[in-house]
XYZ file of C-alpha atoms in Angstrom:
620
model
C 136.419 103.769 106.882
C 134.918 100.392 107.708
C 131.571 101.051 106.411
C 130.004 99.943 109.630
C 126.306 101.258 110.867
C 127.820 104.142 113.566
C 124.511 105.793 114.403
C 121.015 104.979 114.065
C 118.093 107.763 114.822
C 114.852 105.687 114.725
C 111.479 108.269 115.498
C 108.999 106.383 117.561
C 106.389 105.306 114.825
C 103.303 106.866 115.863
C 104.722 110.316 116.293
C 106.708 111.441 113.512
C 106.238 111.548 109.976
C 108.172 109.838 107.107
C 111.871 112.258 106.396
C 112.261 113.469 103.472
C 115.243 115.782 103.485
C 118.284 115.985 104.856
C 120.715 118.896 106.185
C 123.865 118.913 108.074
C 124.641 122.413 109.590
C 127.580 124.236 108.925
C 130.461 122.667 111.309
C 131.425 125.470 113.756
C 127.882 127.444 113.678
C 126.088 128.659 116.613
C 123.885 125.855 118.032
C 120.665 126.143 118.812
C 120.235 126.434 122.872
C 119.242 123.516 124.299
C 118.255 122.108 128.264
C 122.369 122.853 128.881
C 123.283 126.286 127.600
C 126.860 127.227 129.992
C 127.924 123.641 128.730
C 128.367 124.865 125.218
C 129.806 127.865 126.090
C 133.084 125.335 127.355
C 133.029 123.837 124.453
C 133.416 126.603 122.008
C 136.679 127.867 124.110
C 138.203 125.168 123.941
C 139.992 123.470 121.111
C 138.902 124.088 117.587
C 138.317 119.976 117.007
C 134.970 120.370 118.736
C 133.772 123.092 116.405
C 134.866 121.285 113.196
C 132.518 118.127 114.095
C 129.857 117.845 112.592
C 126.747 117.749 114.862
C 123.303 119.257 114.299
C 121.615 117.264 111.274
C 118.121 119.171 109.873
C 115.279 116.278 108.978
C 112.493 117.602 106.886
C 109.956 115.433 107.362
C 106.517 114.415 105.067
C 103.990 116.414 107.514
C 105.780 120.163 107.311
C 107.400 119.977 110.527
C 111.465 120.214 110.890
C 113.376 118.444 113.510
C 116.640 119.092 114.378
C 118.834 116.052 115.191
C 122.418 115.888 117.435
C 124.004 113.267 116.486
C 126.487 114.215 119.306
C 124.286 113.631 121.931
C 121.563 111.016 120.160
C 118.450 112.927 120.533
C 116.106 115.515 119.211
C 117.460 119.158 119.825
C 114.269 120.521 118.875
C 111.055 120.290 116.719
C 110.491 123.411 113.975
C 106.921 123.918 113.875
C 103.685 126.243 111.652
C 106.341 126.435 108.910
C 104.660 124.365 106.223
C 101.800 122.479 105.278
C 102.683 119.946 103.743
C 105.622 117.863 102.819
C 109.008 119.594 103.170
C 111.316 119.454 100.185
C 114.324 120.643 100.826
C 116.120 122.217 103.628
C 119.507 124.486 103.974
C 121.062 125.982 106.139
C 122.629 129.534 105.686
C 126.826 128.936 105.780
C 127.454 132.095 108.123
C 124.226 132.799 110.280
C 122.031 130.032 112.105
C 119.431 130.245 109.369
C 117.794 127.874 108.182
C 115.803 128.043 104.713
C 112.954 125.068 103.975
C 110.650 124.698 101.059
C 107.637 122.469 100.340
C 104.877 120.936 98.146
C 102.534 124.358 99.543
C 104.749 126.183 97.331
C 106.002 128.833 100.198
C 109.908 129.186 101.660
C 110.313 129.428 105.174
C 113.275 131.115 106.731
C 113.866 129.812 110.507
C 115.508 130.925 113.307
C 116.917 127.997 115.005
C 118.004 130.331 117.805
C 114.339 130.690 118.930
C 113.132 127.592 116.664
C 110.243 130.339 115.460
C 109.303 131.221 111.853
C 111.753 134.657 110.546
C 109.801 135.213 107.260
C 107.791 133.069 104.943
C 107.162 134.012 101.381
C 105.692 132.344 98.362
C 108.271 130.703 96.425
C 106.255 129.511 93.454
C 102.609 128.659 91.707
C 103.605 125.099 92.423
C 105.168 123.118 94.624
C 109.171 124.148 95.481
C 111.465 121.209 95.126
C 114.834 122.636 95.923
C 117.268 125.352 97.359
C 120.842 126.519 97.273
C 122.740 129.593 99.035
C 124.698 131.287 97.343
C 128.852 131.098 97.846
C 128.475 135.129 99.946
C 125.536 134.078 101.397
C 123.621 136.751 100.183
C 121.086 135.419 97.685
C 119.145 132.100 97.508
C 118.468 130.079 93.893
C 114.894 128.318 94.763
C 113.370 125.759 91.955
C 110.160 124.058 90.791
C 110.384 123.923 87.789
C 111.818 127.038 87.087
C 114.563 128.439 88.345
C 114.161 131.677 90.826
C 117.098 133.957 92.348
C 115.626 135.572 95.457
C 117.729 138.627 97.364
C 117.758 137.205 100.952
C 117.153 140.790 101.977
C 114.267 141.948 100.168
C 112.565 138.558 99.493
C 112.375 139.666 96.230
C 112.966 137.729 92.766
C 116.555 138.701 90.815
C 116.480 136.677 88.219
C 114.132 134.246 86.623
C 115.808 131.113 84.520
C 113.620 128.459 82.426
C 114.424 125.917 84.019
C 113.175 122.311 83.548
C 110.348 120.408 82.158
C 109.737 118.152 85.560
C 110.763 119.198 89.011
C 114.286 119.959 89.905
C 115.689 117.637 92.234
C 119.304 119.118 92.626
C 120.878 122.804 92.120
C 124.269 123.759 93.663
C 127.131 126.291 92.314
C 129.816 125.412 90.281
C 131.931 128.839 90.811
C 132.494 130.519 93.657
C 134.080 133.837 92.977
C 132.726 135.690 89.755
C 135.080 134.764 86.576
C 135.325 138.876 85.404
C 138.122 140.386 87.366
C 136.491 143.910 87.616
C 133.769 142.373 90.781
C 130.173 142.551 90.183
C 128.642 145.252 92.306
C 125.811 142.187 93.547
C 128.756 139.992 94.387
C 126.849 137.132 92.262
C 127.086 138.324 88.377
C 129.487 136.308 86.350
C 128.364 132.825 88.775
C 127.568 129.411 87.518
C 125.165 126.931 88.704
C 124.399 123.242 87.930
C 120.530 121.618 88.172
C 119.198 118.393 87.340
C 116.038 117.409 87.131
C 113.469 114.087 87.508
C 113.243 112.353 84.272
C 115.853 114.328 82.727
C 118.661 112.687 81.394
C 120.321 116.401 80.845
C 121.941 118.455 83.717
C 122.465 122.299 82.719
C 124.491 124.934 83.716
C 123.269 128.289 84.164
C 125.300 131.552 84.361
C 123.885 134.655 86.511
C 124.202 137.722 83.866
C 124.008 141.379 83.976
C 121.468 140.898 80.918
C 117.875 140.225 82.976
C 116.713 138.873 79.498
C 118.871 135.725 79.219
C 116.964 132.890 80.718
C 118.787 129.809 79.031
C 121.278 127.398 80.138
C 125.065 128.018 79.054
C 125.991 124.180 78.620
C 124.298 120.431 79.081
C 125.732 117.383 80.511
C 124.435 114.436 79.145
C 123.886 111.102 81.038
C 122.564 107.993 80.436
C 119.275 108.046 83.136
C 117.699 110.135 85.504
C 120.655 111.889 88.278
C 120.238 110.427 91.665
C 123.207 111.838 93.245
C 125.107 114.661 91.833
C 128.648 115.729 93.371
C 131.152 118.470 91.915
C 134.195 120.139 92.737
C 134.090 123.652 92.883
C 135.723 126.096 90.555
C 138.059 128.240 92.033
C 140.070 130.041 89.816
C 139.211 130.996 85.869
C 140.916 128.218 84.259
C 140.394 125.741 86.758
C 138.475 123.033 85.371
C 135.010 121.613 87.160
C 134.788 118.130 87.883
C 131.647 116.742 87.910
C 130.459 113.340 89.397
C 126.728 112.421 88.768
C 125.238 109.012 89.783
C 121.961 107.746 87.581
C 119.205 105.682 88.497
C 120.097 102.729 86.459
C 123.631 102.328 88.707
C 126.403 103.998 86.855
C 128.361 106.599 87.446
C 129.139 109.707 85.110
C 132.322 111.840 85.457
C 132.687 114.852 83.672
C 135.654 117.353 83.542
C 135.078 120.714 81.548
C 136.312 124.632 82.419
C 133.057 126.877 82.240
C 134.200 129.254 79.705
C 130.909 130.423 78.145
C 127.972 129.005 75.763
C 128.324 125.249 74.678
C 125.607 124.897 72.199
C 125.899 120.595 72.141
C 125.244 118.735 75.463
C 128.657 117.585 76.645
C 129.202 113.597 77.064
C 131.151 112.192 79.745
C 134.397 112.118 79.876
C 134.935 108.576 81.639
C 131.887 106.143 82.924
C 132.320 103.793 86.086
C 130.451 100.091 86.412
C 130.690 97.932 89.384
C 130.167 94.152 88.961
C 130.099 91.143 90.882
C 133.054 88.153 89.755
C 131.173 85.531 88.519
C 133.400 83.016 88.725
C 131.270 80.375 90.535
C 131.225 78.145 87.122
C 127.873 78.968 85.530
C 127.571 82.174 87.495
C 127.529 85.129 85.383
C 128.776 88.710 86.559
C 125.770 90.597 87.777
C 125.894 94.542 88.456
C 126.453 96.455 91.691
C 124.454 99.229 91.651
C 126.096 102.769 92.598
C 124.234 104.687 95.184
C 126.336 107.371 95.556
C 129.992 109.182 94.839
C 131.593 112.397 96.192
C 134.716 113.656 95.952
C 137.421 113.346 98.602
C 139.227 116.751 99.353
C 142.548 116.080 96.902
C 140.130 116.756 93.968
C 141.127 113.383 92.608
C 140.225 110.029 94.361
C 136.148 109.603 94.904
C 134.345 107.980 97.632
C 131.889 105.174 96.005
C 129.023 103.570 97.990
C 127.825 100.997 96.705
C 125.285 97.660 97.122
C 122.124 97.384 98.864
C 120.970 100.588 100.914
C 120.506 98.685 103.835
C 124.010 98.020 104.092
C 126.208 99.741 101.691
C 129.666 99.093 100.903
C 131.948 102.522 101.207
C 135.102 102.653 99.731
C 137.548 104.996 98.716
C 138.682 104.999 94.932
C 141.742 106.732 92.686
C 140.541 106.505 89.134
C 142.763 107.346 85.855
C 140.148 109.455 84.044
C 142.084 109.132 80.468
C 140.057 105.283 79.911
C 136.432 106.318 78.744
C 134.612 102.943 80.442
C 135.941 101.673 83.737
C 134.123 98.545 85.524
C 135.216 97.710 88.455
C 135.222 94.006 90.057
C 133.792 93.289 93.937
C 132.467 90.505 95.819
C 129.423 91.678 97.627
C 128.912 88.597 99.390
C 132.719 88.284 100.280
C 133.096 91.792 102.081
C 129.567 91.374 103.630
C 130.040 88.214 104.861
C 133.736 88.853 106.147
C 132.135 91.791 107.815
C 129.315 89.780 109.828
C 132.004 87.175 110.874
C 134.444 89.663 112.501
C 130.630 91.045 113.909
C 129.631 87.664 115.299
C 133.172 86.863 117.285
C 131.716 89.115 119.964
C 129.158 86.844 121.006
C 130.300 84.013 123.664
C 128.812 80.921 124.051
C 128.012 79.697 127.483
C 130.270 76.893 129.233
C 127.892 74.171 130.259
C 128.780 71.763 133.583
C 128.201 68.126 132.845
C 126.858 67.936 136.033
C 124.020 70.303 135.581
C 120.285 68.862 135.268
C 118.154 70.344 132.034
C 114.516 70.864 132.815
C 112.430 69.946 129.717
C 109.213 70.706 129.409
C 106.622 67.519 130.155
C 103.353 66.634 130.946
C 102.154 68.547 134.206
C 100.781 65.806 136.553
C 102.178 62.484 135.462
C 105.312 61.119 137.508
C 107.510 59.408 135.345
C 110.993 60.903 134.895
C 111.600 62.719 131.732
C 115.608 61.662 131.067
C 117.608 64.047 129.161
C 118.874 63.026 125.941
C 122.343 63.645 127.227
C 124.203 60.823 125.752
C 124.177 59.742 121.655
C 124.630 56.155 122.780
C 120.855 56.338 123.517
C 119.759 58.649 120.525
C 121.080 54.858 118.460
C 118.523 53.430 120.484
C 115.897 55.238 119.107
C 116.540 54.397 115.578
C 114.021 51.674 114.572
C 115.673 48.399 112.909
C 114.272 46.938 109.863
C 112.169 44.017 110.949
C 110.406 45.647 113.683
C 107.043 47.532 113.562
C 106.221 51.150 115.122
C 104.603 51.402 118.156
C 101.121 53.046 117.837
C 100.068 56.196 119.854
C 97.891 54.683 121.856
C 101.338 52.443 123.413
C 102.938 55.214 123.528
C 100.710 56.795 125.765
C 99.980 53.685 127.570
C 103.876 53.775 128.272
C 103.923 57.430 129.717
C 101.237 56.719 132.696
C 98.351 58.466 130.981
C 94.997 57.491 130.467
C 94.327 56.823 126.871
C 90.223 57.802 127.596
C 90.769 60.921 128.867
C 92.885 62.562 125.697
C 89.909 60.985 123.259
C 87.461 64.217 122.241
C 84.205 63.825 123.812
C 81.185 62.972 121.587
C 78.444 64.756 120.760
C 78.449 68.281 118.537
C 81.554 70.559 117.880
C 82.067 73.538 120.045
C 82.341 77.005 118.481
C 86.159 77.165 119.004
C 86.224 74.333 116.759
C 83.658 75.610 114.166
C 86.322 78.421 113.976
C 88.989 75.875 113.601
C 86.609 73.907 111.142
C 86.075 77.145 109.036
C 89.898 78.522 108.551
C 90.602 74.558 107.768
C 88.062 74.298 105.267
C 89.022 77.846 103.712
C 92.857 77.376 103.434
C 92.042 73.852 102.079
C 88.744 74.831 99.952
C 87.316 71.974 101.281
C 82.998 71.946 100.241
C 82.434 69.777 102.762
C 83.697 71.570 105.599
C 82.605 74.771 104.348
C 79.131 73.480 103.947
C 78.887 71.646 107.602
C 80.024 75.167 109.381
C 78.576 77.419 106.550
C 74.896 75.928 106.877
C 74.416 76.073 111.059
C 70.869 78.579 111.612
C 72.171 79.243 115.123
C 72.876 83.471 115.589
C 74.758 82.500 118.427
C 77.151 80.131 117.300
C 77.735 82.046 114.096
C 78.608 85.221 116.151
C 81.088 83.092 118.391
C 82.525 81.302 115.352
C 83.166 84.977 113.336
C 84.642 86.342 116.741
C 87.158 83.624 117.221
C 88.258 83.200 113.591
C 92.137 84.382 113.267
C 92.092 87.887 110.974
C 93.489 87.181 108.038
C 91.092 84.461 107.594
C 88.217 87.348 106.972
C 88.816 88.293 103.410
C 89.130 84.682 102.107
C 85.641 84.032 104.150
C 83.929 87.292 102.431
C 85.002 85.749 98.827
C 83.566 82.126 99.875
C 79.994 84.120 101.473
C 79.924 85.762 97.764
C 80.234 83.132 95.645
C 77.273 80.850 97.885
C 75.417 84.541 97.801
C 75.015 83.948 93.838
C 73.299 80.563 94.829
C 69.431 79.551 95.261
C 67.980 82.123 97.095
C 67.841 79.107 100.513
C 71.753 79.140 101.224
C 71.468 83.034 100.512
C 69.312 83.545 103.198
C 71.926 81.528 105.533
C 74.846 83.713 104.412
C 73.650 86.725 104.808
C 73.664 85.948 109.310
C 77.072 85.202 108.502
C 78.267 88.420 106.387
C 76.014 90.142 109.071
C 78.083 89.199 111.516
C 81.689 89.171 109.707
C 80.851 93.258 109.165
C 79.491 94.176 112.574
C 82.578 92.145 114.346
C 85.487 92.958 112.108
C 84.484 96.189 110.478
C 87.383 97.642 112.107
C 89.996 95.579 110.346
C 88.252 95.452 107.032
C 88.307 99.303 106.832
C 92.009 99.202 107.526
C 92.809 97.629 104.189
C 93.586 99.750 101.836
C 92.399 97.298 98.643
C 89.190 96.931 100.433
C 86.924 98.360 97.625
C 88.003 96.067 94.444
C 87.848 93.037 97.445
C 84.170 93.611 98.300
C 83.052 94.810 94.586
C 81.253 91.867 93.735
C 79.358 91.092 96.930
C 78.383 95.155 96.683
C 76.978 94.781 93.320
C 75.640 91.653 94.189
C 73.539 93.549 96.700
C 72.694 96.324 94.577
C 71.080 94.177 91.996
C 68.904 92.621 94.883
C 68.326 95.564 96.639
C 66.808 97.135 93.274
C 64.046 94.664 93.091
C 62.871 94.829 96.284
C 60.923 97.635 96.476
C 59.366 95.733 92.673
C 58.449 92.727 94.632
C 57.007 94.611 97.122
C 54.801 96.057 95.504
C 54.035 92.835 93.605
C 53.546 90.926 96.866
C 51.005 93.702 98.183
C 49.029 93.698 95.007
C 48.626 89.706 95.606
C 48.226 89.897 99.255
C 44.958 92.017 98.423
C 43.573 89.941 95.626
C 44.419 86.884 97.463
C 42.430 87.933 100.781
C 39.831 88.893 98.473
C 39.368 85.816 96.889
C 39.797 84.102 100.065
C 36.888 86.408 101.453
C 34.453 85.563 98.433
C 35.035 81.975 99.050
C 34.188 82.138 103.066
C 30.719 83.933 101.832
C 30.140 81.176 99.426
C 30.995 78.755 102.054
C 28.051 79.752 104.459
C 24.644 78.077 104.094
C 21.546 80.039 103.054
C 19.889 81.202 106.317
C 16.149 80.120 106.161
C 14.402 83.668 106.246
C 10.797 82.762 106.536
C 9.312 83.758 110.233
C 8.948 81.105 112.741
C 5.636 82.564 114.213
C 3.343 85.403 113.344
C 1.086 87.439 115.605
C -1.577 88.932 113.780
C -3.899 91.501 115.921
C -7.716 92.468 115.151
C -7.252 96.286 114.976
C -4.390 98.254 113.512
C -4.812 101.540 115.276
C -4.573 99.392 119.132
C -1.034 98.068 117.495
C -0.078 101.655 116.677
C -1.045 102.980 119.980
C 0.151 100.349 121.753
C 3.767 101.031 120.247
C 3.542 104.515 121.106
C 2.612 103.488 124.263
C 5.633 101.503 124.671
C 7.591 103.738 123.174
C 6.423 106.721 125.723
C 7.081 104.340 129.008
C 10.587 103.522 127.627
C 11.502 107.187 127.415
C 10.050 108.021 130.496
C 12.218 105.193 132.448
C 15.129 106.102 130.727
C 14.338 109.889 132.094
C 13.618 109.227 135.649
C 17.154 106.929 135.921
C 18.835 109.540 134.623
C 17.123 112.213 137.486
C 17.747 109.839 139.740
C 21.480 109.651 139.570
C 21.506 113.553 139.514
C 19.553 113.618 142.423
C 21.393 111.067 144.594
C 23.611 113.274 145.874
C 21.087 115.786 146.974
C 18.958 113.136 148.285
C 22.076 112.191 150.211
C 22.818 115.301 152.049
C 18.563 115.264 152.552
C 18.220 111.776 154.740
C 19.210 113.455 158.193
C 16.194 115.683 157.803
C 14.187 112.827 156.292
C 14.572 111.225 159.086
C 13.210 113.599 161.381
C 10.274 113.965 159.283
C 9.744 109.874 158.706
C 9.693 110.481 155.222
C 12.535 108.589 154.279
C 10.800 105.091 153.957
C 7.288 106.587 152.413
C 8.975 108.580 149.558
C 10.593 105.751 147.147
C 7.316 103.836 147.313
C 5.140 106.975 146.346
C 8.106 107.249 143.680
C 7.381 103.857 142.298
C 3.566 104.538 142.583
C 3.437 107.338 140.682
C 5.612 105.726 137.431
């Protein structure tokens, strides 16, 4: 009635899954157990109030998974699981039993126990995804809908009818009759029933009738509106002649209402019968009336007034509504800002502001370490003070200072080189303010260390902007690219975390990818090329050194002629023999050590040991 906020069920983010469907169970049906089971069982006995609340809300949810809500209590009741694959649809739940039906984008319809929270049955609904489901009024049969239009017999799990359907997927079905309109009663309970669907981009809503004839797959009738259906709400026909009411809100903010007694085939789509605007006054002078959008309507149980909510979804106006249907175009007059802001006022008188003593001393925050008094600017007498009067100058900082006990030398920056902190501060400065000269005083330092500390204390969003500034000095002489590339280097080993997080990251880093593709295709070209030159230029380099050495005089020194030539030749043999014959007896020799070794005890004995080397010698 006030169109206040009374609940709020926020998942915790990084568990659950966008929802995407909603379902209120049946007031009065058997709830699922939960940690308090004899609790319940009170409940139920004792007045009928209880049962008529309504309680247990169904959530379908983007990931498959159910999860059933009490708003009674404020928590989950319990998480329906190995359902569905992907994104659930639509759920219902069954009027009489504590079913619960669910279909998704992987085209299959789940029945669910919510008694043991378990899968019942699970059947494919459709060669594409399912979109929607309604129960019939006995509970017997189920109308599911892609884009066309099935019947299923809850029993079997087997198709009744087929109907054609829609060209996109059906976003709403739900029955328009609710006992069959022949008085003789269908054997299948069903035959002789209406139903209403509407579809994404379809500006046409059609009725269907369930037939004895299997062949007839075409709507009956066609309700025409002016944009897609968002929000479709109907009274249900009761008797023959009883006429059903129709509300249907579109996507461009209007609301439709249409009043016609299904009788039959209506060959032309039917217009409405009376069309509902909502605008704001504009009577602010040059203000001019601007439209409310509708969000939704439903019916209130008289059949006659509606409930419209309207405004922003965030916080929607409700109100309740008596319309005369006989005027074709009704707009209706409200001040958003009026109701909302009247609303936040009678919101805000709960807060209470705290009484404050005069005798109470404020603490503001000063300079740690210095002793003068900080007063507290109390009084206004001494705000006047402040106020500077024409004729007199400003006092500088550095009085200012001088007049608060601090020394004026110790706040001045030291000399000498920035620190990396600052070339951070330097860099987002010269970035937000495209400043060359900033850029190029941090953008050309050789260091790897200060580079890595100045890209690891940088502030986030100051990474893209860098990346764009690294590209366009990448396109430069080939000098400054050799600088940048340390510095994209080190931007994609420290922040390649973030940068994979953005989703637009592939048009962002296009160019500088390209850019490296086009240099990355010559290299192996140049290398090639610098291989081929690094051989001819070593060989060149090698002919020159040859040139470059004087011509060795190769005339002998001295010659040594002797008389005979046979004495030379024997002499050389000669040599030659003795040579080999050295060579020989070293090589016995170390053989032989180790015998002679184990031999000198004996040798000894014998006084051999200091005759035999000197025969040895003798003998060569």
């Amino acid at each position: 009635a006030g169109s206040r906020l009374q609940h709020e069920y926020v998942p915790s983010a990084h568990l659950s899954a966008a929802c995407t469907c909603l379902a209120w169970a049946p007031a009065g049906a058997r709830q699922p157990p939960g940690k308090d089971g004899p609790q319940r069982k009170k409940r139920k006995s004792e007045v009928g109030e209880v049962d008529k609340q309504l309680d247990i809300l169904a959530i379908g949810t983007a990931v498959g998974s159910i999860l059933l809500y009490s708003t009674v209590k404020g928590e989950l009741q319990s998480k329906l699981d190995g359902g569905h694959d992907s994104r659930v649809n639509c759920v219902r739940w069954h009027q009489d039993s504590c079913y619960l039906y669910s279909c998704s984008d992987d085209k299959h319809i789940v029945e669910w126990s919510t008694q043991t929270c378990k899968v019942k049955c699970k059947w494919k609904g459709d060669n594409s995804s399912v979109t929607c489901l309604c129960i019939s009024p006995d509970g017997k049969m189920l109308l599911s809908a892609g884009r066309t239009i099935k019947l299923w017999d809850l029993e079997t799990k087997e198709v009744y009818r087929h109907f054609t359907g829609h060209a996109t997927s059906v976003s709403s079905l739900m029955f328009t009759t609710v006992k069959p309109t022949n008085e003789s009663k269908p054997v299948d309970g069903i035959t002789g029933l209406y139903f209403l669907s509407g579809a994404i981009h379809d500006r046409l809503l059609c009725v269907w009738q369930i037939r004895s004839d299997r062949k007839e797959k075409n709507a009956v009738m066609s309700f025409s509106v002016t944009d897609e259906p968002t929000f479709v709400d109907l009274t249900v026909s009761e008797v023959k002649e009883e006429p059903v009411k129709l509300a249907v809100v579109c996507r461009d903010g209007q609301l439709h209402l249409f009043e016609h007694i299904l009788n039959g085939y209506c060959k032309k789509p039917l217009t409405s019968n009376c069309t509902i605007q909502i605008a704001t006054p504009g009577n602010d002078g040059d203000s001019t009336p601007k439209p409310v959008p509708i969000l939704a309507a439903a019916f209130c149980t008289d059949k006659q007034s509606l409930l419209l909510v309207y405004g922003n979804t965030l916080q929607p106006i409700i109100e309740k509504v008596s319309l005369n249907t006989s005027e074709s175009h009704i707009c209706l007059v409200r001040d958003i800002q009026k109701v909302l802001s009247l609303k936040t006022d009678a919101a805000l008188t709960k807060v209470k502001t705290p009484v404050v003593n005069s005798d109470t001393k404020v603490l503001v925050p000063g300079i740690p370490g210095h002793s003068t008094a900080v007063k507290t600017p109390a009084s206004g007498k001494e705000k006047k003070k402040n106020k500077r009067k024409p004729g007199e100058t400003e006092e500088s900082i550095e009085e200012r200072l001088g007049a608060l006990d601090i020394d004026v030398s110790k706040v001045k920056t030291p000399g000498g080189l920035p620190q990396t902190d600052s070339f951070a501060v330097l860099l987002v400065q010269g970035l937000e303010s495209n400043d060359a000269e900033i850029l190029n005083k941090v953008l050309n330092t050789r260091k790897e260390n200060i580079v890595k500390n100045t890209v690891a204390r940088m502030p986030i969003h100051a990474v893209i902007p860098l990346l764009h500034e690294l590209t366009k000095r990448l396109q430069g002489n080939p000098y400054s690219a050799s600088v940048m590339v340390r510095w994209l280097k080190s931007v994609f080993t420290l922040h390649a975390s973030y940068l994979s997080t953005l989703p637009d990251l592939i048009p962002q880093l296009g160019m500088l990818y390209q850019l490296m593709e086009s240099r990355v295709k010559t290299l192996q070209k140049l290398c090639r090329l610098h291989g081929r030159l690094f051989i001819l230029v070593t060989q060149v380099a090698a002919s020159q050194t040859v040139q470059d050495v004087p011509e060795v005089n190769q005339t002998a020194k001295l010659v040594y002629e002797d008389d005979s030539s046979e004495e030379e030749g024997s002499d050389d043999e000669m040599i030659a023999d003795k040579d080999s014959d050295e060579n020989w007896d070293e090589d016995e020799e170390k053989e032989e050590q180790s015998d002679e070794q184990d031999m000198t005890v004996e040798k000894e004995v014998n006084g051999d040991s200091d005759l035999e080397p000197e025969n040895e010698s003798e003998e060569e």
